[in-house]
Short mmCIF file of C-alpha atoms in Angstrom, two decimals:
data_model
loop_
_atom_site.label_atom_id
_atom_site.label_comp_id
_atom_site.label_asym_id
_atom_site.label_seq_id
_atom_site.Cartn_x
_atom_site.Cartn_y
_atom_site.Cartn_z
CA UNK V 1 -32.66 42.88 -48.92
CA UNK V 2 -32.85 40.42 -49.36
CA UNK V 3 -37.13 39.33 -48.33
CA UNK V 4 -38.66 36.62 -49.30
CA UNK V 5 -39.93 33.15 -49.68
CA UNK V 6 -39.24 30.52 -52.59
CA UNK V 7 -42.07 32.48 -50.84
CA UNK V 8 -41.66 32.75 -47.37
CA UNK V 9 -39.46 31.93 -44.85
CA UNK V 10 -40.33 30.62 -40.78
CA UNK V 11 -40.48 32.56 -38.06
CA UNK V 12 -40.37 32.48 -34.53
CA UNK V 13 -43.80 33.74 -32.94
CA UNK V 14 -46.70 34.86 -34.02
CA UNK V 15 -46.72 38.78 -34.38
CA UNK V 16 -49.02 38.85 -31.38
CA UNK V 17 -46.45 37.09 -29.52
CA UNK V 18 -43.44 38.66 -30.09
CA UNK V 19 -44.77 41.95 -28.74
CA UNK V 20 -45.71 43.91 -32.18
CA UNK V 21 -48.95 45.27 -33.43
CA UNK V 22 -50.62 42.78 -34.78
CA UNK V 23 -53.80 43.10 -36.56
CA UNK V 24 -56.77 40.41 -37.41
CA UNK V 25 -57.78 40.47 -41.06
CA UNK V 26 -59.93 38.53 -43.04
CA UNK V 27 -59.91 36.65 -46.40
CA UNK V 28 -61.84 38.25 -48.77
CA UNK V 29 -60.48 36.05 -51.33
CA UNK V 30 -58.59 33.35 -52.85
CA UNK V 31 -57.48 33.40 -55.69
CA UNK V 32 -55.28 30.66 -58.30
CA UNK V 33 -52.96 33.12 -60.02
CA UNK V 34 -50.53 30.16 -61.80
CA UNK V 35 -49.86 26.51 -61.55
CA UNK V 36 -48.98 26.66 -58.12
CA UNK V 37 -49.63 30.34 -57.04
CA UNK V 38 -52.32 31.65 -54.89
CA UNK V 39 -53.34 35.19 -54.30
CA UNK V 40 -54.97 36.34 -50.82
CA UNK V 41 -56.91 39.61 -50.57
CA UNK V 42 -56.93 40.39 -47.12
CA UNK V 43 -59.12 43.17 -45.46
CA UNK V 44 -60.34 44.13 -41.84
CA UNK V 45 -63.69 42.54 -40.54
CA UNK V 46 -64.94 46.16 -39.94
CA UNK V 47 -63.96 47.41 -43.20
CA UNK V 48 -61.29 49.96 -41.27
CA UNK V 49 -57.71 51.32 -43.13
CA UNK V 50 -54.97 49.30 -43.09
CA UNK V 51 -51.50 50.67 -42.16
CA UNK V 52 -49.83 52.23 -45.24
CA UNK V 53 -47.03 50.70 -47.12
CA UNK V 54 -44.54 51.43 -49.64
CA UNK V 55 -43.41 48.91 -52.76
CA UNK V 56 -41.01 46.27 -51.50
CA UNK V 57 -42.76 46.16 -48.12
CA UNK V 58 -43.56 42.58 -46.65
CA UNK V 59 -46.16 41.57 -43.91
CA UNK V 60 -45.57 38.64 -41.03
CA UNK V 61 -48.81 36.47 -42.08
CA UNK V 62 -50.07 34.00 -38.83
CA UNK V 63 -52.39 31.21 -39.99
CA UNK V 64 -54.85 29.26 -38.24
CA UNK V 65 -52.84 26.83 -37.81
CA UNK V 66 -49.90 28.99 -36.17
CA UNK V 67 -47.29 28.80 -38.78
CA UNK V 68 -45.77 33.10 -39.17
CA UNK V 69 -44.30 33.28 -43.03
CA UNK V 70 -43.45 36.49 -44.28
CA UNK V 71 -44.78 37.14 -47.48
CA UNK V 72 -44.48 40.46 -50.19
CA UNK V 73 -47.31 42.91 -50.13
CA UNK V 74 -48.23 42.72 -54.39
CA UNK V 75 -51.64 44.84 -54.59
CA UNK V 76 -52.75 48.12 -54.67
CA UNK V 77 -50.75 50.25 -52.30
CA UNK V 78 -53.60 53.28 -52.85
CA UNK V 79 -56.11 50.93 -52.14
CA UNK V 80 -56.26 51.56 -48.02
CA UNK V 81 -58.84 48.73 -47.30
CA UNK V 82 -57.04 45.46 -48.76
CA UNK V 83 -53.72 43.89 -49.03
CA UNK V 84 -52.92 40.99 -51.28
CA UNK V 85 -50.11 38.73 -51.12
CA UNK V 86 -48.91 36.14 -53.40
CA UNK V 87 -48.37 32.65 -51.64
CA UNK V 88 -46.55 29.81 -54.05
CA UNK V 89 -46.94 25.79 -53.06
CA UNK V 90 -43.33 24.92 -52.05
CA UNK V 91 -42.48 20.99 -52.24
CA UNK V 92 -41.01 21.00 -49.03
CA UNK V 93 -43.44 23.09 -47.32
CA UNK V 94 -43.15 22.93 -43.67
CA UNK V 95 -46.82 24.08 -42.70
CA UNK V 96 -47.00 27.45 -44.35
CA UNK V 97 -47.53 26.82 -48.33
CA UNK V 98 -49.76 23.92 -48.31
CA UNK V 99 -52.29 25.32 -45.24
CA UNK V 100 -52.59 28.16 -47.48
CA UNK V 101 -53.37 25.85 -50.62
CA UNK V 102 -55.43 22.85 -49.18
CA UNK V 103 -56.87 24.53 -45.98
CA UNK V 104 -57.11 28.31 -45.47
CA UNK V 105 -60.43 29.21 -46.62
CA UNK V 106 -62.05 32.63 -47.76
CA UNK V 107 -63.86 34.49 -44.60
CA UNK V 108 -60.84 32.89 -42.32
CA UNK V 109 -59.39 34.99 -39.93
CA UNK V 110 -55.94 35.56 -39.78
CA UNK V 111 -53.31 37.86 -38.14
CA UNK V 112 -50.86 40.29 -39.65
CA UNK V 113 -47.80 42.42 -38.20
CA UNK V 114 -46.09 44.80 -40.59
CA UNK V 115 -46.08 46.19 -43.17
CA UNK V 116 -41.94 46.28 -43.04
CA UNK V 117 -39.63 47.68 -45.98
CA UNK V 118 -36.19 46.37 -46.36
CA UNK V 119 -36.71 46.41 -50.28
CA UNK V 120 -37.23 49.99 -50.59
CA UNK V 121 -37.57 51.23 -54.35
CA UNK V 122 -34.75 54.54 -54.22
CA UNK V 123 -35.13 57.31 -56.82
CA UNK V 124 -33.62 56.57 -60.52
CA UNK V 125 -34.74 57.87 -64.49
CA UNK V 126 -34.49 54.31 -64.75
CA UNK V 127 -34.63 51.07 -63.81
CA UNK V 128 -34.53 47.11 -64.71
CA UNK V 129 -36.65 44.64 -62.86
CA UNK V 130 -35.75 41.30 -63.16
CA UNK V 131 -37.97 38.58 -61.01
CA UNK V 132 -37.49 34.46 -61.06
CA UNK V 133 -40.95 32.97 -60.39
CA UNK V 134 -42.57 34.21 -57.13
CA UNK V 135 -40.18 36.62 -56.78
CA UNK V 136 -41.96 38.71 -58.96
CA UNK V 137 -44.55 39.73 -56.13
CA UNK V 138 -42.58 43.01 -54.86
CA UNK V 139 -41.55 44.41 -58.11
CA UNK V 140 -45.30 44.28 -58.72
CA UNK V 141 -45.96 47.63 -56.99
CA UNK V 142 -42.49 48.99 -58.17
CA UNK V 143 -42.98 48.41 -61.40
CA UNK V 144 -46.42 50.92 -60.61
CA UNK V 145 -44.48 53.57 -59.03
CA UNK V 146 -42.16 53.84 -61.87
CA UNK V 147 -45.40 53.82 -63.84
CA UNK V 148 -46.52 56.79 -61.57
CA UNK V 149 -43.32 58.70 -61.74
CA UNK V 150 -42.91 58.15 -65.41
CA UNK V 151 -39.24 56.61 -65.28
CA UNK V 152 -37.96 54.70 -67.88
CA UNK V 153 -37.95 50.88 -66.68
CA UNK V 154 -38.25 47.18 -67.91
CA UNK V 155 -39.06 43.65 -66.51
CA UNK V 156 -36.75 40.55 -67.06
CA UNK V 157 -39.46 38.35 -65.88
CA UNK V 158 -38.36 34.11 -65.73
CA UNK V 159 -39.96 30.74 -64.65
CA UNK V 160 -40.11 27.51 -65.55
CA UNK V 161 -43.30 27.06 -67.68
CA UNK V 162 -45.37 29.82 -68.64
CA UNK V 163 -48.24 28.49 -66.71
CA UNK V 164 -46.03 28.76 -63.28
CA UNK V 165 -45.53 32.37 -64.14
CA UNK V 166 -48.10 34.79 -62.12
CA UNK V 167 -49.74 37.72 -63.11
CA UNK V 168 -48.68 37.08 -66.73
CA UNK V 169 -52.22 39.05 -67.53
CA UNK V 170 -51.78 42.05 -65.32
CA UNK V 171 -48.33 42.78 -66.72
CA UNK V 172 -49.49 41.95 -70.57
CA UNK V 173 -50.96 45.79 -70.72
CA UNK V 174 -47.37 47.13 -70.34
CA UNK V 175 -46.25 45.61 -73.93
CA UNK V 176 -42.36 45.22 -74.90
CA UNK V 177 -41.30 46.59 -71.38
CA UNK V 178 -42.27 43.11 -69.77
CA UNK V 179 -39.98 40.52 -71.67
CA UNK V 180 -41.26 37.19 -70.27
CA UNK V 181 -38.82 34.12 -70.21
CA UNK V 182 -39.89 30.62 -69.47
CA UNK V 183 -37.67 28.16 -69.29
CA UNK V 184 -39.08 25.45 -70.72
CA UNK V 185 -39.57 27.64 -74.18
CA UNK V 186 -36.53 30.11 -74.45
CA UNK V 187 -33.85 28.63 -71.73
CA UNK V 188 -32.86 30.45 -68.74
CA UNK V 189 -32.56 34.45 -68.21
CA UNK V 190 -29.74 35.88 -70.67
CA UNK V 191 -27.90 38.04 -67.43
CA UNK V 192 -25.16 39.01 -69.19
CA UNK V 193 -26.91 40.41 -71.68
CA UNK V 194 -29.53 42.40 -69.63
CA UNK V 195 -27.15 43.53 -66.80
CA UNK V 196 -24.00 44.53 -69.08
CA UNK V 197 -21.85 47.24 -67.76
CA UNK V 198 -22.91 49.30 -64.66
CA UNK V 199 -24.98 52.23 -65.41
CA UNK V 200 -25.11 55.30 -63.33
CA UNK V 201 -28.14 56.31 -64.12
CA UNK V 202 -30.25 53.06 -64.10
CA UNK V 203 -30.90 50.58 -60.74
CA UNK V 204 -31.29 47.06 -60.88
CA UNK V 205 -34.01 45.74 -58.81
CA UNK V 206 -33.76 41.81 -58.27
CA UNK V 207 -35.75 38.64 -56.58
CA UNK V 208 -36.46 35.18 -56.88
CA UNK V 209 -34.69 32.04 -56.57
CA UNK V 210 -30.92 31.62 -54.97
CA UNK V 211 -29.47 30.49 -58.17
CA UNK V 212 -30.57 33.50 -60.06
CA UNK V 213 -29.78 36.45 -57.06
CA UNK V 214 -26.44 34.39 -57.43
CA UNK V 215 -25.55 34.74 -60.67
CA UNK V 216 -26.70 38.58 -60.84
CA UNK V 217 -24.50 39.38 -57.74
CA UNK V 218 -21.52 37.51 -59.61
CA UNK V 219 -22.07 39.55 -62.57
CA UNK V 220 -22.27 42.99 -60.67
CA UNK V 221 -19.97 42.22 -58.38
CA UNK V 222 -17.67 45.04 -59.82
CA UNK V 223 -20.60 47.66 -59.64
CA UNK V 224 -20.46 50.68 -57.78
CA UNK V 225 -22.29 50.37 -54.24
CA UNK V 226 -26.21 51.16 -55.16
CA UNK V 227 -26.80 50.30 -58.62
CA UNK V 228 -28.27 47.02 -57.23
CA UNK V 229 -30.54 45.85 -55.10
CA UNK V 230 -31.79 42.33 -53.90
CA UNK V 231 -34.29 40.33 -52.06
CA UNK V 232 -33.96 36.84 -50.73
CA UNK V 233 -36.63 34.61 -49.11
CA UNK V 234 -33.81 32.26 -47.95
CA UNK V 235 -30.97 32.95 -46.34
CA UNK V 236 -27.51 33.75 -48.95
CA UNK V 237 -24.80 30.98 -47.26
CA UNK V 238 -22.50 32.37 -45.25
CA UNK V 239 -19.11 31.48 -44.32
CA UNK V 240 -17.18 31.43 -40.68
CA UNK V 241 -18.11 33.76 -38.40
CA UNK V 242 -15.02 36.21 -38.43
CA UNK V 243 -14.00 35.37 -34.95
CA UNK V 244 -15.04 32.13 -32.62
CA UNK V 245 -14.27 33.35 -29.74
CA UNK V 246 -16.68 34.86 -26.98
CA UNK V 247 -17.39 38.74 -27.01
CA UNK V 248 -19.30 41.29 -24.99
CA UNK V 249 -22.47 43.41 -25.84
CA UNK V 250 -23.28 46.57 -23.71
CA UNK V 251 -27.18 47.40 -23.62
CA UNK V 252 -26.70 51.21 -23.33
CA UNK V 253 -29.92 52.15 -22.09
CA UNK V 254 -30.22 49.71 -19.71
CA UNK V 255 -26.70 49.54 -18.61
CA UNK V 256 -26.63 45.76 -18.71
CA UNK V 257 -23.55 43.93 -20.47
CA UNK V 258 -24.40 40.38 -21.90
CA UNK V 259 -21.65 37.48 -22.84
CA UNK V 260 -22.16 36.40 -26.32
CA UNK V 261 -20.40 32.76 -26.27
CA UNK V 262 -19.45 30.74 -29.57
CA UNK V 263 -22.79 29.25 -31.34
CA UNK V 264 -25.04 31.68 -29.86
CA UNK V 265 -26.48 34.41 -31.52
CA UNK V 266 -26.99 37.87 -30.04
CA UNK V 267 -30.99 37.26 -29.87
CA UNK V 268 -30.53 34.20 -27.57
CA UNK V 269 -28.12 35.83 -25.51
CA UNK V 270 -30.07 39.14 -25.40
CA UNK V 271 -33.24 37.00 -24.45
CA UNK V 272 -31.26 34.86 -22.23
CA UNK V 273 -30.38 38.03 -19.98
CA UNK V 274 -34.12 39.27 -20.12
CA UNK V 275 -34.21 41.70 -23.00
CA UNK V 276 -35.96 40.42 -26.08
CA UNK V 277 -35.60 41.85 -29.08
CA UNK V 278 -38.87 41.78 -31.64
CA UNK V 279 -37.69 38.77 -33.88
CA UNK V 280 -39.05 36.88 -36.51
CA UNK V 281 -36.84 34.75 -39.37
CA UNK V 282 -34.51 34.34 -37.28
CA UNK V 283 -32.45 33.78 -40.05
CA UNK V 284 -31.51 37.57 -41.18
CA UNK V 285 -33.62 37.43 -44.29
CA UNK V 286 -36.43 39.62 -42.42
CA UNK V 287 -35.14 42.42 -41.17
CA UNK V 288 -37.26 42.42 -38.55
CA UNK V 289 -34.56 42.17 -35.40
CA UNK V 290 -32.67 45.49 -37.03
CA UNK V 291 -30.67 47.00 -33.71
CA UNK V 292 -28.45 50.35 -34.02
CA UNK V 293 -24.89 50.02 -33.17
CA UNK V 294 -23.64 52.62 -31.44
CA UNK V 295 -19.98 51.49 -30.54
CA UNK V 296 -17.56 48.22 -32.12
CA UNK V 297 -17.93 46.35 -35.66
CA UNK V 298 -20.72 44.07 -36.17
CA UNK V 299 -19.60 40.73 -38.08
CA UNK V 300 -23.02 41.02 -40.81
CA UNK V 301 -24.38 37.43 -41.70
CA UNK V 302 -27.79 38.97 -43.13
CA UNK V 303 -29.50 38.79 -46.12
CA UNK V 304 -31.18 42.22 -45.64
CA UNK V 305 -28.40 45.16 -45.66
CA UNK V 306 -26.55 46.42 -48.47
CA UNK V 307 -22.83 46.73 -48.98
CA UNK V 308 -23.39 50.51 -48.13
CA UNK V 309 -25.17 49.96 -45.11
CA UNK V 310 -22.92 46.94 -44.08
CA UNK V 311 -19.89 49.85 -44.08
CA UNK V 312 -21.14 52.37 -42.20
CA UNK V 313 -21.92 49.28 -39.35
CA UNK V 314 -24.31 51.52 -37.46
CA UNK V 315 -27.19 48.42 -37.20
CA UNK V 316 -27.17 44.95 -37.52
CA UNK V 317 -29.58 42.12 -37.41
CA UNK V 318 -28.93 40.31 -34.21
CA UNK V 319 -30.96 36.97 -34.86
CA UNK V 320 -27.54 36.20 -37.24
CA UNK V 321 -24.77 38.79 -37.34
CA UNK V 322 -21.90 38.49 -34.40
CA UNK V 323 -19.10 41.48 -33.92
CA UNK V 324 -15.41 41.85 -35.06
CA UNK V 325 -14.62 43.37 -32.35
CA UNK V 326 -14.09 42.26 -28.14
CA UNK V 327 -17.17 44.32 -27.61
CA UNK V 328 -20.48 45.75 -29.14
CA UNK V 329 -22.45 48.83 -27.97
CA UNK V 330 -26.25 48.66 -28.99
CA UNK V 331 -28.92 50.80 -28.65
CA UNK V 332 -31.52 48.57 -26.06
#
């Protein structure tokens, strides 16, 4: 996919809201990781489980002060009674970053939907992680199950000053398989050198900034469908929509049909008509709106599906994607 953040992106609604199972944790604590970085270890008041998640999954985080961010799940996924996540100061925040920083508090309540995976780590003998700044929050837990399964792997880890650059410490154990870059000491990440040809037995797992999931996806661009993988907190820019003209979406199980006009998106229309769909980016980076398609060619203007998935056009994200075709069939 391509989740999250600088470190986060806005949603829509509260998880509560929006209709999904939303759950009130606490913060247990707070944590400065970096120059910049925060850490919050979030648990139930009652000390019950939490729901079980896999590396690369992300949770919907509500503050206090009703801002939703998504942010990447980067503790221990054995440990069933905490989740921590990884929240960095952006300059421009917009209410999320800087509550978290300058107000948010440990024993604060706040609310949680998830865990979701569109980052899933996929079997390999090896792999190479490569993370710019924050982004190296969901290859945290990867990097553990390739521990776990004893594959063969290595970090490409970048930021711009050493002190910027979390969990430096927790990663120092695994020796010469973490190479750590800053900027300000050694330049910027030496792709070329690190990606090289396409290797069928190896997986490239990828996230951080735009500039650097950029210039990897230039480099690969002439891999095989697989061998990489990506996850973006903004949304990639997109071009035209393939057609501007109005088309028609059939709700199969409800038997409705729904006019999607030019500079609406699917969501609106779909919520327009009565039939919300669970939403929360609302700018395809999330994954959260994922709809099958059962019938026609979705037009895919997310930052969340693979080339492989894109092809076989069976789901889309409607808060972004529009259809190819006169007509879509989805599964609602």
């Amino acid at each position: 996919m391509t989740a999250a953040p600088t470190s986060a992106t806005t949603a829509s609604a509260s998880p509560a809201a929006r209709g999904s199972t939303a759950i009130e944790l606490r913060v247990a604590a707070k944590t400065a990781v970096a120059d910049g970085v925060v850490t919050l270890t979030l648990t139930h008041p009652e000390g019950r489980r939490l729901p079980d998640w896999t590396p690369g999954s992300h949770i919907d985080l509500t503050l206090p002060n009703g801002t939703t961010r998504q942010y990447s799940l980067c503790g221990d996924r054995w440990d069933a009674h905490s989740y921590r996540v990884g929240v960095l100061r952006e300059p421009a925040s917009r209410g999320g970053s800087a509550f978290v920083h300058d107000e948010l508090a440990e024993g604060d309540t706040v609310t949680i939907g998830g865990p979701r995976n569109n980052f899933r780590l996929a079997p390999s003998p090896r792999y190479l992680f490569v993370a710019g700044g924050i982004g190296i929050t969901p290859l945290l837990p990867m990097i553990g199950q390739a521990d776990l399964l004893d594959a063969d792997w290595h970090l490409l880890y970048g930021g711009r000053t050493r002190a910027t650059m979390a969990f430096l410490d927790e990663l120092a154990p695994h020796g010469d398989r973490v190479t750590v870059v800053p900027q300000d000491e050694q330049g910027l990440l030496d792709l070329p050198a690190w990606l090289g040809e396409a290797q069928a037995d190896r997986k490239v797992y990828c996230c951080g900034p735009a500039p650097l999931l950029d210039a990897v996806a230039e480099l690969t661009r002439h891999w095989p469908a697989g061998l990489l993988r990506t996850e973006r907190f903004t949304a990639a820019e997109q071009g035209a929509p393939f057609r501007g003209t109005p088309f028609e979406v059939e709700l199969r199980r409800s038997g409705r049909t729904v006019t999607v006009g030019p500079g609406r998106s699917v969501l609106d229309a779909l919520a327009d008509a009565g039939v919300p769909v669970l939403s929360s980016c609302r700018r395809g980076v999330c994954g959260t709106c994922e709809t099958d398609v059962l019938e026609g060619i979705p037009d895919h203007r997310d930052s969340v599906l693979d080339d492989r998935e894109r092809a076989a056009g069976d789901r889309m994200l409607v808060c972004v994607s529009r259809a190819r075709t006169d007509r879509l069939v989805l599964d609602l």
